[in-house]
Structures are given as C-alpha cells and as structure tokens.
Tab-separated table of C-alpha atoms and ligand atoms in Angstrom:
chain	number	residue	atom	x	y	z
A	1	MET	CA	211.045	73.675	109.669
A	2	TYR	CA	212.810	74.649	112.987
A	3	LEU	CA	210.896	76.125	115.873
A	4	SER	CA	212.657	79.359	117.154
A	5	ILE	CA	211.043	78.913	120.678
A	6	VAL	CA	211.822	81.438	123.173
A	7	PRO	CA	210.891	79.811	126.514
A	8	LEU	CA	207.871	81.697	128.059
A	9	GLU	CA	210.192	82.600	131.284
A	10	VAL	CA	212.615	84.286	128.874
A	11	PHE	CA	209.454	86.552	127.522
A	12	LEU	CA	209.019	87.610	131.213
A	13	SER	CA	212.783	88.690	131.617
A	14	GLU	CA	213.800	92.094	130.678
A	15	SER	CA	216.619	90.527	129.077
A	16	PHE	CA	214.507	89.114	126.083
A	17	PRO	CA	216.635	90.268	123.258
A	18	TYR	CA	214.056	91.357	120.660
A	19	LYS	CA	214.776	94.682	118.989
A	20	GLY	CA	211.462	94.930	117.173
A	21	VAL	CA	207.900	93.710	117.435
A	22	LEU	CA	205.548	92.901	114.598
A	23	LEU	CA	201.925	92.603	115.214
A	24	ASP	CA	198.777	91.211	113.555
A	25	ILE	CA	195.599	92.852	114.195
A	26	GLU	CA	192.477	90.546	113.803
A	27	GLY	CA	192.515	88.097	116.596
A	28	THR	CA	195.721	89.616	117.991
A	29	THR	CA	195.457	93.569	118.998
A	30	THR	CA	191.735	93.456	118.105
A	31	PRO	CA	188.902	91.242	118.452
A	32	VAL	CA	188.001	89.149	115.501
A	33	THR	CA	184.318	90.087	116.269
A	34	PHE	CA	185.168	93.833	115.386
A	35	VAL	CA	186.293	92.819	111.852
A	36	TYR	CA	183.416	90.399	111.057
A	37	ASP	CA	180.570	91.915	112.938
A	38	VAL	CA	181.441	95.594	112.522
A	39	LEU	CA	183.896	96.236	109.671
A	40	PHE	CA	182.569	93.835	107.181
A	41	PRO	CA	178.940	94.816	107.558
A	42	TYR	CA	179.792	98.315	107.410
A	43	ALA	CA	181.565	97.678	104.140
A	44	ARG	CA	178.778	95.658	102.499
A	45	ARG	CA	176.143	98.462	103.417
A	46	ALA	CA	178.564	101.245	102.038
A	47	MET	CA	179.807	99.545	99.040
A	48	GLN	CA	176.900	100.444	96.365
A	49	GLY	CA	176.938	104.054	97.594
A	50	TYR	CA	180.688	104.116	97.290
A	51	LEU	CA	181.056	102.555	93.943
A	52	GLU	CA	178.211	104.653	92.457
A	53	ALA	CA	179.822	107.728	93.847
A	54	HIS	CA	183.452	106.967	92.678
A	55	TRP	CA	183.115	104.622	89.770
A	56	ASP	CA	183.985	107.369	87.117
A	57	ALA	CA	186.112	109.390	89.528
A	58	PRO	CA	189.982	109.776	88.448
A	59	GLY	CA	191.192	108.879	91.839
A	60	PHE	CA	189.422	105.426	91.485
A	61	GLN	CA	190.446	104.261	88.096
A	62	GLU	CA	193.582	102.611	89.125
A	63	LEU	CA	191.994	100.665	92.010
A	64	LYS	CA	189.043	99.876	89.722
A	65	GLN	CA	191.426	98.260	87.058
A	66	GLN	CA	193.232	96.377	89.866
A	67	ILE	CA	189.820	95.120	91.259
A	68	LEU	CA	188.842	94.082	87.840
A	69	ALA	CA	192.110	92.129	87.202
A	70	ASN	CA	191.817	90.468	90.495
A	71	ILE	CA	188.138	89.287	89.685
A	72	ALA	CA	189.606	87.946	86.377
A	73	GLU	CA	192.342	86.252	88.057
A	74	ILE	CA	190.100	84.765	90.964
A	75	ASN	CA	187.482	83.474	88.347
A	76	ALA	CA	190.284	81.962	86.214
A	77	GLY	CA	191.469	79.792	89.182
A	78	ALA	CA	190.303	77.371	91.882
A	79	ALA	CA	189.812	80.456	94.208
A	80	GLY	CA	186.932	81.333	92.106
A	81	GLU	CA	184.855	78.417	92.567
A	82	GLY	CA	181.193	79.369	93.010
A	83	ALA	CA	182.102	82.957	92.283
A	84	PRO	CA	179.532	85.094	90.580
A	85	GLU	CA	180.591	85.711	86.748
A	86	VAL	CA	181.585	89.297	85.792
A	87	ASP	CA	181.508	90.206	82.042
A	88	ALA	CA	184.533	92.523	81.628
A	89	ALA	CA	182.942	93.562	78.246
A	90	ALA	CA	179.983	95.100	80.172
A	91	SER	CA	180.056	98.666	81.117
A	92	GLY	CA	178.501	101.294	83.466
A	93	GLU	CA	175.875	100.204	85.574
A	94	ALA	CA	175.791	96.359	84.735
A	95	LEU	CA	179.342	96.184	85.181
A	96	ARG	CA	179.524	97.825	88.543
A	97	ALA	CA	176.587	95.878	89.709
A	98	ALA	CA	178.380	92.527	88.667
A	99	VAL	CA	181.688	93.798	90.486
A	100	MET	CA	179.907	94.655	93.577
A	101	GLU	CA	178.384	91.364	93.775
A	102	HIS	CA	181.711	89.571	93.289
A	103	LEU	CA	183.361	91.607	95.822
A	104	LYS	CA	180.652	90.917	98.335
A	105	TRP	CA	181.085	87.193	97.547
A	106	GLN	CA	184.920	87.756	98.062
A	107	MET	CA	184.134	89.011	101.727
A	108	SER	CA	181.851	86.154	102.256
A	109	LYS	CA	184.734	84.002	101.923
A	110	ASP	CA	186.804	86.212	103.778
A	111	GLN	CA	189.365	86.522	101.059
A	112	LYS	CA	192.286	88.751	101.756
A	113	ASN	CA	192.838	90.184	98.123
A	114	SER	CA	194.782	93.414	98.244
A	115	PRO	CA	192.369	95.415	95.965
A	116	LEU	CA	189.269	94.268	98.170
A	117	LYS	CA	191.212	95.401	101.100
A	118	ALA	CA	192.174	98.690	99.774
A	119	LEU	CA	188.504	99.421	98.815
A	120	GLN	CA	187.376	98.330	102.425
A	121	GLY	CA	189.883	100.749	103.762
A	122	ARG	CA	188.519	103.677	101.632
A	123	MET	CA	185.027	102.844	102.878
A	124	TRP	CA	185.863	102.500	106.162
A	125	ARG	CA	187.637	106.006	106.535
A	126	ALA	CA	184.168	107.702	106.049
A	127	GLY	CA	182.916	105.720	108.984
A	128	TYR	CA	185.964	106.469	111.317
A	129	GLU	CA	186.113	110.146	110.494
A	130	ASP	CA	182.182	110.606	111.100
A	131	GLY	CA	182.670	108.771	114.291
A	132	GLU	CA	180.403	105.843	113.296
A	133	LEU	CA	183.424	103.487	113.768
A	134	ASN	CA	185.527	103.248	116.958
A	135	ALA	CA	188.243	100.410	116.795
A	136	PRO	CA	188.532	98.228	120.060
A	137	VAL	CA	192.117	97.317	120.935
A	138	TYR	CA	192.667	95.228	123.932
A	139	ALA	CA	193.715	97.264	126.995
A	140	ASP	CA	196.780	94.642	127.419
A	141	VAL	CA	197.896	95.754	124.097
A	142	VAL	CA	198.132	99.380	124.845
A	143	GLU	CA	199.999	98.818	128.161
A	144	ALA	CA	202.513	96.730	126.121
A	145	LEU	CA	202.687	99.423	123.400
A	146	SER	CA	203.377	102.090	125.910
A	147	ALA	CA	205.991	99.816	127.739
A	148	TRP	CA	207.715	99.180	124.293
A	149	GLN	CA	207.921	102.762	123.647
A	150	ALA	CA	209.332	103.415	126.937
A	151	GLN	CA	212.158	100.678	126.354
A	152	GLY	CA	212.748	101.994	122.869
A	153	THR	CA	211.462	98.900	121.149
A	154	PRO	CA	209.909	99.768	117.710
A	155	VAL	CA	206.482	98.191	117.004
A	156	TYR	CA	205.411	97.498	113.634
A	157	ILE	CA	201.826	96.149	112.175
A	158	TYR	CA	201.419	93.385	109.631
A	159	SER	CA	197.815	92.571	108.632
A	160	SER	CA	195.801	91.532	105.740
A	161	GLY	CA	193.859	94.951	106.071
A	162	SER	CA	195.286	97.802	103.993
A	163	VAL	CA	197.858	100.041	105.423
A	164	PRO	CA	195.504	102.977	105.462
A	165	ALA	CA	192.822	100.657	107.207
A	166	GLN	CA	195.540	99.755	109.771
A	167	ILE	CA	196.380	103.575	110.254
A	168	LEU	CA	192.698	104.407	110.787
A	169	LEU	CA	191.988	101.637	113.161
A	170	PHE	CA	194.798	102.572	115.680
A	171	LYS	CA	194.045	106.295	115.070
A	172	TYR	CA	190.423	105.875	115.915
A	173	SER	CA	190.714	103.255	118.753
A	174	GLU	CA	188.597	103.252	121.728
A	175	HIS	CA	191.715	104.301	123.545
A	176	GLY	CA	192.309	107.273	121.558
A	177	ASP	CA	194.859	107.666	118.936
A	178	LEU	CA	197.610	104.925	119.481
A	179	GLY	CA	199.310	105.874	116.134
A	180	GLY	CA	202.096	107.293	118.059
A	181	TYR	CA	203.250	103.997	119.599
A	182	LEU	CA	203.502	102.484	115.929
A	183	SER	CA	206.660	102.752	113.917
A	184	GLY	CA	205.380	101.196	110.513
A	185	TYR	CA	202.725	99.446	108.878
A	186	PHE	CA	202.753	96.552	106.211
A	187	ASP	CA	200.070	94.788	104.432
A	188	THR	CA	199.811	92.164	101.687
A	189	LYS	CA	201.395	94.539	99.040
A	190	THR	CA	204.645	93.536	100.983
A	191	GLY	CA	203.721	89.943	100.411
A	192	PRO	CA	201.160	87.137	101.515
A	193	LYS	CA	201.139	86.650	105.388
A	194	LYS	CA	201.722	82.857	104.810
A	195	GLU	CA	204.951	83.292	102.850
A	196	ALA	CA	208.302	83.528	104.832
A	197	ASP	CA	209.672	85.877	102.248
A	198	SER	CA	207.254	88.587	103.392
A	199	TYR	CA	208.827	88.419	106.899
A	200	THR	CA	212.382	88.600	105.501
A	201	LYS	CA	211.345	91.557	103.412
A	202	ILE	CA	209.816	93.602	106.570
A	203	CYS	CA	212.887	92.786	108.656
A	204	GLU	CA	215.093	93.882	105.853
A	205	GLU	CA	213.057	97.109	105.351
A	206	VAL	CA	213.015	98.026	108.973
A	207	GLY	CA	216.611	97.094	109.778
A	208	VAL	CA	215.796	94.202	112.581
A	209	GLU	CA	217.346	90.914	112.418
A	210	PRO	CA	214.682	88.333	112.154
A	211	ALA	CA	215.886	86.499	115.210
A	212	ALA	CA	215.457	89.937	117.046
A	213	MET	CA	212.018	90.369	115.862
A	214	LEU	CA	208.987	89.208	117.796
A	215	PHE	CA	205.742	88.339	115.597
A	216	VAL	CA	202.633	87.884	117.234
A	217	THR	CA	199.652	86.379	115.400
A	218	ASP	CA	196.470	84.289	115.734
A	219	ASN	CA	197.023	82.457	112.535
A	220	ILE	CA	199.116	79.375	112.754
A	221	ASP	CA	200.017	79.451	109.217
A	222	GLU	CA	201.349	82.898	109.521
A	223	ALA	CA	203.056	81.855	112.714
A	224	LYS	CA	204.764	79.084	110.649
A	225	ALA	CA	205.895	81.376	107.799
A	226	ALA	CA	207.484	83.853	110.369
A	227	ASP	CA	209.271	81.060	111.979
A	228	ARG	CA	210.646	79.725	108.810
A	229	ALA	CA	211.891	83.384	108.268
A	230	GLY	CA	213.939	83.025	111.687
A	231	LEU	CA	211.559	85.274	113.569
A	232	LYS	CA	210.586	84.573	117.042
A	233	VAL	CA	206.886	83.898	117.227
A	234	ALA	CA	204.103	83.824	119.782
A	235	VAL	CA	200.554	82.765	118.956
A	236	ALA	CA	197.674	84.930	120.337
A	237	LYS	CA	194.587	83.099	121.775
A	238	ARG	CA	191.837	85.618	122.102
A	239	PRO	CA	188.060	85.151	122.821
A	240	GLY	CA	186.239	84.173	119.452
A	241	ASN	CA	189.644	83.210	117.736
A	242	ALA	CA	189.323	80.124	115.628
A	243	PRO	CA	190.750	77.139	117.673
A	244	ILE	CA	194.011	75.971	116.441
A	245	GLU	CA	193.739	72.147	116.211
A	246	VAL	CA	197.334	71.402	115.124
A	247	GLU	CA	200.250	70.664	117.370
A	248	HIS	CA	202.689	73.514	116.798
A	249	GLY	CA	205.108	74.014	119.595
A	250	PHE	CA	204.943	77.956	119.702
A	251	ASP	CA	204.248	79.724	122.843
A	252	VAL	CA	200.534	80.737	123.275
A	253	ILE	CA	199.667	83.997	125.022
A	254	GLU	CA	196.266	85.023	126.166
A	255	THR	CA	197.203	88.671	126.895
A	256	PHE	CA	200.175	90.694	126.084
A	257	GLY	CA	201.467	90.443	129.725
A	258	PRO	CA	203.992	87.847	128.994
A	259	ILE	CA	205.855	89.678	126.252
A	260	SER	CA	205.522	93.195	127.671
A	261	PRO	CA	208.597	94.891	129.267
A	262	ALA	CA	206.179	96.484	131.750
B	301	LIG	C1	193.086	96.703	109.407
B	301	LIG	S1	191.390	96.477	109.984
B	301	LIG	C2	190.780	95.387	108.956
B	301	LIG	C3	191.481	93.931	109.180
B	301	LIG	C4	190.985	93.054	107.853
B	301	LIG	O1	190.529	93.423	106.855
B	301	LIG	C5	191.699	91.611	108.044
B	301	LIG	O2	191.351	90.964	107.259
B	301	LIG	C6	192.661	91.383	109.193
B	301	LIG	O3	193.479	90.459	108.941
B	301	LIG	P1	194.677	90.155	110.017
B	301	LIG	O4	195.885	89.966	108.888
B	301	LIG	O5	195.024	91.431	110.656
B	301	LIG	O6	194.296	89.057	110.919
B	302	LIG	MG1	194.765	87.796	112.360
C-alpha cells in the first residue's frame, strides 16, 4: 500500500491540485449521532407501517425481492450469525413480520446492505417532507461547499446511505437546500466502500483522475481503499466518531478548514 499523503500545509495553499472532492456523510459532513439517534430510530418506528402499506404495492415488489434475496444471502453466511430466521415459504403477514424483524436486526448490527439502505431512504422521505426530519450538516462543511463551488471544484457524495437518502439529507438540511453545491451522489450500488475498485469506478464516471480527487471520510478502511485507488485522502475526526486505534499516516482534519479554498 502506498500512502498518497499530501502535506497538510499543501491543503492550505490554493495551489492544491485537486480537481474534485468526494465526501462521506456519517461522521464527516454530518454527526454520527444524527444517523444513530435520529434516522435509525425513525426508521424502526416507521417500518411496520411502511411495510404494511407497501407490501403488495407494485412499486415495492422489486425492492421486496431484493430484501428477501439479501436476507437469504446473509443467513447463509457468517454475517447472519444470530440473525432471525425467515421462512421464504411463508407468506402474507407471517413473512412480512419475519422480514421486519430481520431488517431491524440488520440495523442493530449497523449493516450497510443496499436493500436495507434503499428501504430506509424510502421511509425517511416522508419524515423529511413532513418536516419531522431536518439534517445537521457541519457549518464548516457548508462554507467549504460554497468555496469549492466558487472555485469550480465539483463535489460528490459517496455514502452507505442510498442515493435518494443522500439527496434528501442535503435538500432538507438545517442550512436549507444544499443540493445546489453537489455534482453527484454514489452509494453501495457502485460498490462496497472498503474496496478500491469502487473509488476507481467513481473517478472514471465523473472524469477526475484519482490523484486529483480528494476523499474525506471518518472510516479508516474506506480511507485505505481510496488510497489504494490513488485518491488523495483525509480522515475526518468529528465529535462522537469512533476512535481510530491503528497507525495510518493519513492527514486528520477536525473541520473542513484545512481543505477549503475559502
Ligand atoms: C444518507 S443518510 C443515511 C446514512 C447511512 O445510512 C449510513 O450508513 C451512512 O454511512 P456513511 O457511509 O455515510 O458513513
Ligand atoms: Mg462515515
């Protein structure tokens, strides 16, 4: 592994050559507490009503099959240790109830499975649109987004949350609609966040050389994967983030000040 470390003082200079910025959400642009103490409890409360209302709806059938297939895959492997059983031969209320218990179990393990994340995003939509949910984004992030836009540097999001959930979070932020600052969104449908190939795909899709893309995340395994793909990397250290207990050599930033052109 090579570390594409950019000395912090270079971040401070306006000559820092990045041509694009890729941002994680939880623990980076937004406090982890919003996801664990607000979004996840909201999804747990809303899940039974949402599944009852949509279980047989045409627009839910594709996602329902993805959820069922993902549950079967989880329960067939090591990730399913301790998971509730789901009898695929069951139907109606019995199957729906078993699926709900498994989805809540996945959330209790903070599993980032794409079907779960897609369902969460659908449930959160109602909360954002009726005003119950309002997403915190750090003020230093908003300042940096504005400066990057003024500088012509595109900013993209790469999060385990589904793309619709990402769009909603920045649209319904505590600072108002921040969507105008963002040029694109990527979720785990592009690929796992701990695999280098996912970052290669993102850079290819947006047309930014990996070495000219700055990725910021709170997760060291994501940082290492992006580094392996040749991106510039900074690790976000925000209140409430899990401590990083391994030596890594990446620059650590407590605000976006050091990476903002402002
Ligand atoms: C897009 S808001 C919901 C975020 C979420 O569900 C999640 O797991 C965030 O993970 P991240 O990759 O942004 O750290
Ligand atoms: Mg994160």
